[in-house]
């Protein structure tokens, strides 16, 4: 075997290895909340569970506090700690999972308001911290959390005597405005709460879009604030910029990445960029997404690895230092569709490796 030593071919350009950057546009996030508030015929809260849908619950909470949010929701008492530290003592922080065993000190120390989901939770609350504020979550058909109708009617008078701050339920199909489940749950929620002198909440992002009938006293948007469907008019909040680690020229017939799934049809210029499925760039997105240099989308080629992705940059007239995987042209919902999932899962999968940058 002989080597035709074409030096130009080995003049591989290397840029410094570093991690990808997650940029969170808090101005866009605030604008999205304002837009959802403008649609809500009610007070508008904000759901910042799962570390603010993966974007950082403290900076998100602080930005929304400035915008005037007075009511926040988290999934678990533990998540409420960071939010309370971020927003100070004024706002209400509700906990969807309610009052779990061992939660009493957390709820008390950080002034978190559990949404009691069962008679068991009600008893636990009344026995451990009877004077601590609480709300109630009712099941209107989703069968995930909340007291069932029979349970509720059995304890309703007792609960009302204790002064609940909120009665809420959650819609299962609100992302589909034509789904009959929406109206069915609305009617059930009314049946369970009619005539009670307690603030009510039913609508998340999808419910806000269904119209004012669904809004009651307080809406609870999450995904729409972060720029995702079903709030299609949302401004994009997140961008992911990934450094180029290495660039190479390959010949027609050469392959890129694991399992040789992509073969160059003609000579190509390939960039290897420093992000992968460990960063939430899900492997299944592979052939369907692009990496953007400004407005130009370059095809992702070969398998997405844990920490690296191959990109065909032949059509660029320059050598990029970084390429964008989440950008205005290719938003959270576009990449979610490419992976066969939803924007919620993309945002919460973005992972811990990114350098995070917040734009005020
Ligand atoms: C997650 C969640 C929300 C927010 O829903 P989005 O679809 O993200 O707006 C509201 N209420 C409950 C009970 C939730 O679990």
Short mmCIF file of C-alpha atoms in Angstrom, two decimals, residues 25-288:
data_model
loop_
_atom_site.label_atom_id
_atom_site.label_comp_id
_atom_site.label_asym_id
_atom_site.label_seq_id
_atom_site.Cartn_x
_atom_site.Cartn_y
_atom_site.Cartn_z
CA UNK A 25 -33.61 34.70 26.20
CA UNK A 26 -35.41 35.95 29.30
CA UNK A 27 -36.83 38.90 27.37
CA UNK A 28 -38.59 36.50 25.00
CA UNK A 29 -39.70 34.40 27.96
CA UNK A 30 -41.24 37.44 29.63
CA UNK A 31 -42.92 38.43 26.37
CA UNK A 32 -44.43 34.94 26.08
CA UNK A 33 -45.82 35.16 29.62
CA UNK A 34 -47.25 38.61 28.88
CA UNK A 35 -48.94 37.25 25.75
CA UNK A 36 -50.46 34.36 27.71
CA UNK A 37 -51.58 36.79 30.40
CA UNK A 38 -53.22 38.99 27.77
CA UNK A 39 -55.22 35.94 26.64
CA UNK A 40 -56.15 34.89 30.18
CA UNK A 41 -59.37 36.26 31.63
CA UNK A 42 -57.90 35.56 35.06
CA UNK A 43 -54.79 35.93 37.16
CA UNK A 44 -51.89 34.27 35.32
CA UNK A 45 -49.39 32.17 37.22
CA UNK A 46 -46.34 30.32 35.94
CA UNK A 47 -45.32 26.67 36.10
CA UNK A 48 -41.60 26.26 36.71
CA UNK A 49 -41.39 22.58 37.60
CA UNK A 50 -38.43 20.44 36.49
CA UNK A 51 -35.98 23.31 37.00
CA UNK A 52 -38.04 25.69 34.90
CA UNK A 53 -38.54 23.15 32.08
CA UNK A 54 -34.81 22.62 32.07
CA UNK A 55 -33.92 26.29 31.64
CA UNK A 56 -33.07 27.12 35.27
CA UNK A 57 -35.84 27.73 37.78
CA UNK A 58 -34.10 30.56 39.66
CA UNK A 59 -33.34 32.88 36.71
CA UNK A 60 -36.71 32.05 35.14
CA UNK A 61 -38.55 32.76 38.41
CA UNK A 62 -36.72 36.06 38.90
CA UNK A 63 -37.51 37.18 35.34
CA UNK A 64 -41.18 36.30 35.77
CA UNK A 65 -41.33 37.98 39.17
CA UNK A 66 -40.20 41.22 37.51
CA UNK A 67 -42.99 40.74 35.00
CA UNK A 68 -45.50 40.60 37.86
CA UNK A 69 -46.06 36.86 38.41
CA UNK A 70 -47.43 36.30 41.91
CA UNK A 71 -48.19 32.58 41.76
CA UNK A 72 -45.72 29.84 40.86
CA UNK A 73 -46.17 26.08 40.57
CA UNK A 74 -43.59 23.32 41.02
CA UNK A 75 -43.92 19.54 40.91
CA UNK A 76 -42.35 18.63 44.25
CA UNK A 77 -41.63 20.41 47.53
CA UNK A 78 -37.88 20.06 46.94
CA UNK A 79 -38.19 22.06 43.72
CA UNK A 80 -39.88 24.86 45.62
CA UNK A 81 -36.79 25.61 47.70
CA UNK A 82 -34.80 27.16 44.82
CA UNK A 83 -37.87 29.04 43.65
CA UNK A 84 -38.54 30.47 47.12
CA UNK A 85 -34.90 31.56 47.39
CA UNK A 86 -35.18 33.26 44.00
CA UNK A 87 -38.47 35.11 44.50
CA UNK A 88 -38.34 36.01 48.19
CA UNK A 89 -41.25 35.93 50.58
CA UNK A 90 -44.12 37.49 48.60
CA UNK A 91 -45.31 35.07 45.89
CA UNK A 92 -47.31 31.89 46.44
CA UNK A 93 -45.60 28.66 45.41
CA UNK A 94 -47.91 25.69 44.89
CA UNK A 95 -46.71 22.08 44.86
CA UNK A 96 -48.55 19.76 42.43
CA UNK A 97 -47.56 16.52 44.18
CA UNK A 98 -49.21 17.81 47.32
CA UNK A 99 -48.15 16.88 50.82
CA UNK A 100 -46.00 13.76 50.68
CA UNK A 101 -44.76 11.97 53.74
CA UNK A 102 -41.88 13.89 55.29
CA UNK A 103 -42.70 17.12 53.43
CA UNK A 104 -44.04 19.08 56.42
CA UNK A 105 -40.76 20.77 57.41
CA UNK A 106 -39.97 21.69 53.79
CA UNK A 107 -43.43 23.12 53.24
CA UNK A 108 -43.20 25.15 56.42
CA UNK A 109 -39.61 26.32 56.19
CA UNK A 110 -39.96 27.52 52.60
CA UNK A 111 -43.60 28.58 52.73
CA UNK A 112 -44.77 26.21 50.00
CA UNK A 113 -48.45 25.49 49.49
CA UNK A 114 -49.29 21.83 48.76
CA UNK A 115 -52.17 20.94 46.46
CA UNK A 116 -53.66 18.03 48.42
CA UNK A 117 -54.43 15.12 46.13
CA UNK A 118 -56.15 12.60 48.37
CA UNK A 119 -57.82 12.10 51.69
CA UNK A 120 -54.56 10.59 52.93
CA UNK A 121 -52.75 13.81 52.10
CA UNK A 122 -55.52 15.84 53.69
CA UNK A 123 -55.18 13.87 56.93
CA UNK A 124 -51.39 14.15 56.85
CA UNK A 125 -51.67 17.89 56.39
CA UNK A 126 -54.28 18.36 59.11
CA UNK A 127 -52.27 16.23 61.54
CA UNK A 128 -48.84 17.76 60.96
CA UNK A 129 -49.25 21.41 59.93
CA UNK A 130 -52.97 22.24 60.30
CA UNK A 131 -52.47 26.01 60.11
CA UNK A 132 -50.33 25.86 56.98
CA UNK A 133 -52.04 27.01 53.75
CA UNK A 134 -53.03 24.39 51.18
CA UNK A 135 -55.02 23.91 48.01
CA UNK A 136 -56.85 20.91 46.61
CA UNK A 137 -56.39 19.08 43.33
CA UNK A 138 -59.39 17.24 41.89
CA UNK A 139 -59.41 14.54 39.26
CA UNK A 140 -61.80 15.39 36.45
CA UNK A 141 -60.88 12.45 34.24
CA UNK A 142 -57.16 12.42 33.60
CA UNK A 143 -56.65 9.85 36.34
CA UNK A 144 -53.22 11.11 37.23
CA UNK A 145 -53.51 13.23 40.37
CA UNK A 146 -56.32 14.59 42.47
CA UNK A 147 -59.26 13.52 44.59
CA UNK A 148 -61.94 11.54 42.79
CA UNK A 149 -65.47 12.95 42.84
CA UNK A 150 -66.72 10.52 45.51
CA UNK A 151 -63.72 11.21 47.73
CA UNK A 152 -64.15 14.95 47.25
CA UNK A 153 -67.84 15.01 48.13
CA UNK A 154 -67.08 13.00 51.26
CA UNK A 155 -64.56 15.54 52.58
CA UNK A 156 -65.69 18.73 50.86
CA UNK A 157 -67.31 20.38 53.87
CA UNK A 158 -64.39 19.48 56.09
CA UNK A 159 -61.95 20.90 53.50
CA UNK A 160 -63.95 24.10 53.05
CA UNK A 161 -63.92 24.56 56.83
CA UNK A 162 -60.13 24.51 56.72
CA UNK A 163 -60.00 27.32 54.15
CA UNK A 164 -58.31 26.02 50.99
CA UNK A 165 -56.51 28.69 48.93
CA UNK A 166 -57.22 27.09 45.53
CA UNK A 167 -59.13 24.25 43.92
CA UNK A 168 -57.62 23.00 40.70
CA UNK A 169 -57.74 20.25 38.12
CA UNK A 170 -55.79 19.47 34.95
CA UNK A 171 -56.90 18.89 31.36
CA UNK A 172 -55.68 15.78 29.58
CA UNK A 173 -56.24 16.84 25.95
CA UNK A 174 -56.07 20.64 25.93
CA UNK A 175 -53.47 20.66 23.13
CA UNK A 176 -56.26 19.45 20.83
CA UNK A 177 -59.04 22.07 20.84
CA UNK A 178 -61.51 19.71 19.13
CA UNK A 179 -61.13 16.91 21.63
CA UNK A 180 -64.43 16.14 23.42
CA UNK A 181 -62.50 15.45 26.62
CA UNK A 182 -61.98 19.19 27.11
CA UNK A 183 -65.66 19.97 27.52
CA UNK A 184 -66.24 16.81 29.51
CA UNK A 185 -63.57 17.84 32.04
CA UNK A 186 -64.84 21.42 32.09
CA UNK A 187 -68.34 20.24 32.99
CA UNK A 188 -67.00 17.86 35.61
CA UNK A 189 -64.84 20.60 37.15
CA UNK A 190 -67.88 22.87 37.35
CA UNK A 191 -69.97 20.09 38.88
CA UNK A 192 -67.35 19.51 41.57
CA UNK A 193 -66.74 23.18 42.38
CA UNK A 194 -69.96 25.05 41.60
CA UNK A 195 -70.93 27.69 44.12
CA UNK A 196 -67.82 27.36 46.27
CA UNK A 197 -66.23 30.55 47.40
CA UNK A 198 -62.70 29.39 46.64
CA UNK A 199 -60.47 30.46 43.70
CA UNK A 200 -60.39 27.86 40.92
CA UNK A 201 -57.83 26.90 38.28
CA UNK A 202 -58.15 24.52 35.33
CA UNK A 203 -56.11 25.84 32.40
CA UNK A 204 -52.45 25.29 31.55
CA UNK A 205 -51.10 26.64 28.22
CA UNK A 206 -53.51 24.55 26.14
CA UNK A 207 -56.45 25.50 28.34
CA UNK A 208 -55.70 29.21 27.95
CA UNK A 209 -55.94 28.78 24.18
CA UNK A 210 -59.30 26.98 24.54
CA UNK A 211 -60.93 30.22 25.62
CA UNK A 212 -62.16 32.13 28.65
CA UNK A 213 -64.64 29.46 29.78
CA UNK A 214 -61.63 27.43 30.85
CA UNK A 215 -59.80 30.18 32.71
CA UNK A 216 -61.67 30.49 36.04
CA UNK A 217 -59.65 32.55 38.56
CA UNK A 218 -56.08 31.53 37.79
CA UNK A 219 -54.32 30.09 34.73
CA UNK A 220 -51.16 27.98 34.97
CA UNK A 221 -49.12 28.19 31.78
CA UNK A 222 -45.85 26.31 31.49
CA UNK A 223 -44.66 25.32 28.02
CA UNK A 224 -46.02 28.44 26.31
CA UNK A 225 -43.78 30.62 28.48
CA UNK A 226 -40.78 28.60 27.32
CA UNK A 227 -41.70 28.98 23.67
CA UNK A 228 -43.36 25.64 22.89
CA UNK A 229 -46.52 24.22 21.35
CA UNK A 230 -49.44 24.47 21.64
CA UNK A 231 -48.67 28.22 21.92
CA UNK A 232 -47.53 28.43 18.31
CA UNK A 233 -47.17 32.21 18.39
CA UNK A 234 -44.61 32.02 21.18
CA UNK A 235 -41.23 33.67 20.72
CA UNK A 236 -38.33 31.28 20.71
CA UNK A 237 -36.53 31.30 24.07
CA UNK A 238 -33.70 28.80 23.71
CA UNK A 239 -30.75 28.56 21.36
CA UNK A 240 -28.07 25.89 21.36
CA UNK A 241 -24.71 26.81 19.82
CA UNK A 242 -22.13 24.11 19.46
CA UNK A 243 -18.40 24.56 18.85
CA UNK A 244 -16.81 22.92 15.84
CA UNK A 245 -14.07 20.57 17.08
CA UNK A 246 -12.61 19.45 13.79
CA UNK A 247 -13.10 19.82 10.06
CA UNK A 248 -12.11 17.30 7.41
CA UNK A 249 -12.39 16.81 3.68
CA UNK A 250 -13.63 13.39 2.66
CA UNK A 251 -13.81 11.63 -0.70
CA UNK A 252 -16.80 10.25 -2.45
CA UNK A 253 -17.62 6.85 -0.93
CA UNK A 254 -16.21 7.57 2.55
CA UNK A 255 -18.51 7.17 5.55
CA UNK A 256 -19.16 9.26 8.65
CA UNK A 257 -19.87 8.07 12.19
CA UNK A 258 -20.94 4.85 13.89
CA UNK A 259 -22.25 2.00 11.77
CA UNK A 260 -21.39 3.77 8.51
CA UNK A 261 -24.95 4.96 8.08
CA UNK A 262 -23.96 7.83 5.78
CA UNK A 263 -21.74 7.66 2.72
CA UNK A 264 -20.50 10.74 0.90
CA UNK A 265 -22.09 10.89 -2.57
CA UNK A 266 -19.38 13.31 -3.75
CA UNK A 267 -16.33 14.83 -2.05
CA UNK A 268 -17.56 16.59 1.09
CA UNK A 269 -16.45 18.87 3.88
CA UNK A 270 -17.46 17.54 7.28
CA UNK A 271 -17.48 19.38 10.62
CA UNK A 272 -17.53 17.45 13.88
CA UNK A 273 -19.36 19.46 16.53
CA UNK A 274 -19.22 19.09 20.31
CA UNK A 275 -22.69 18.00 21.40
CA UNK A 276 -24.60 14.76 21.26
CA UNK A 277 -27.38 12.75 22.79
CA UNK A 278 -25.91 13.29 26.28
CA UNK A 279 -26.86 16.93 25.72
CA UNK A 280 -30.44 16.17 24.73
CA UNK A 281 -29.71 16.12 21.01
CA UNK A 282 -31.64 12.89 20.73
CA UNK A 283 -30.11 10.21 18.49
CA UNK A 284 -33.34 9.72 16.56
CA UNK A 285 -33.18 13.33 15.29
CA UNK A 286 -30.12 12.39 13.25
CA UNK A 287 -31.03 12.56 9.59
CA UNK A 288 -33.86 15.07 10.05
#
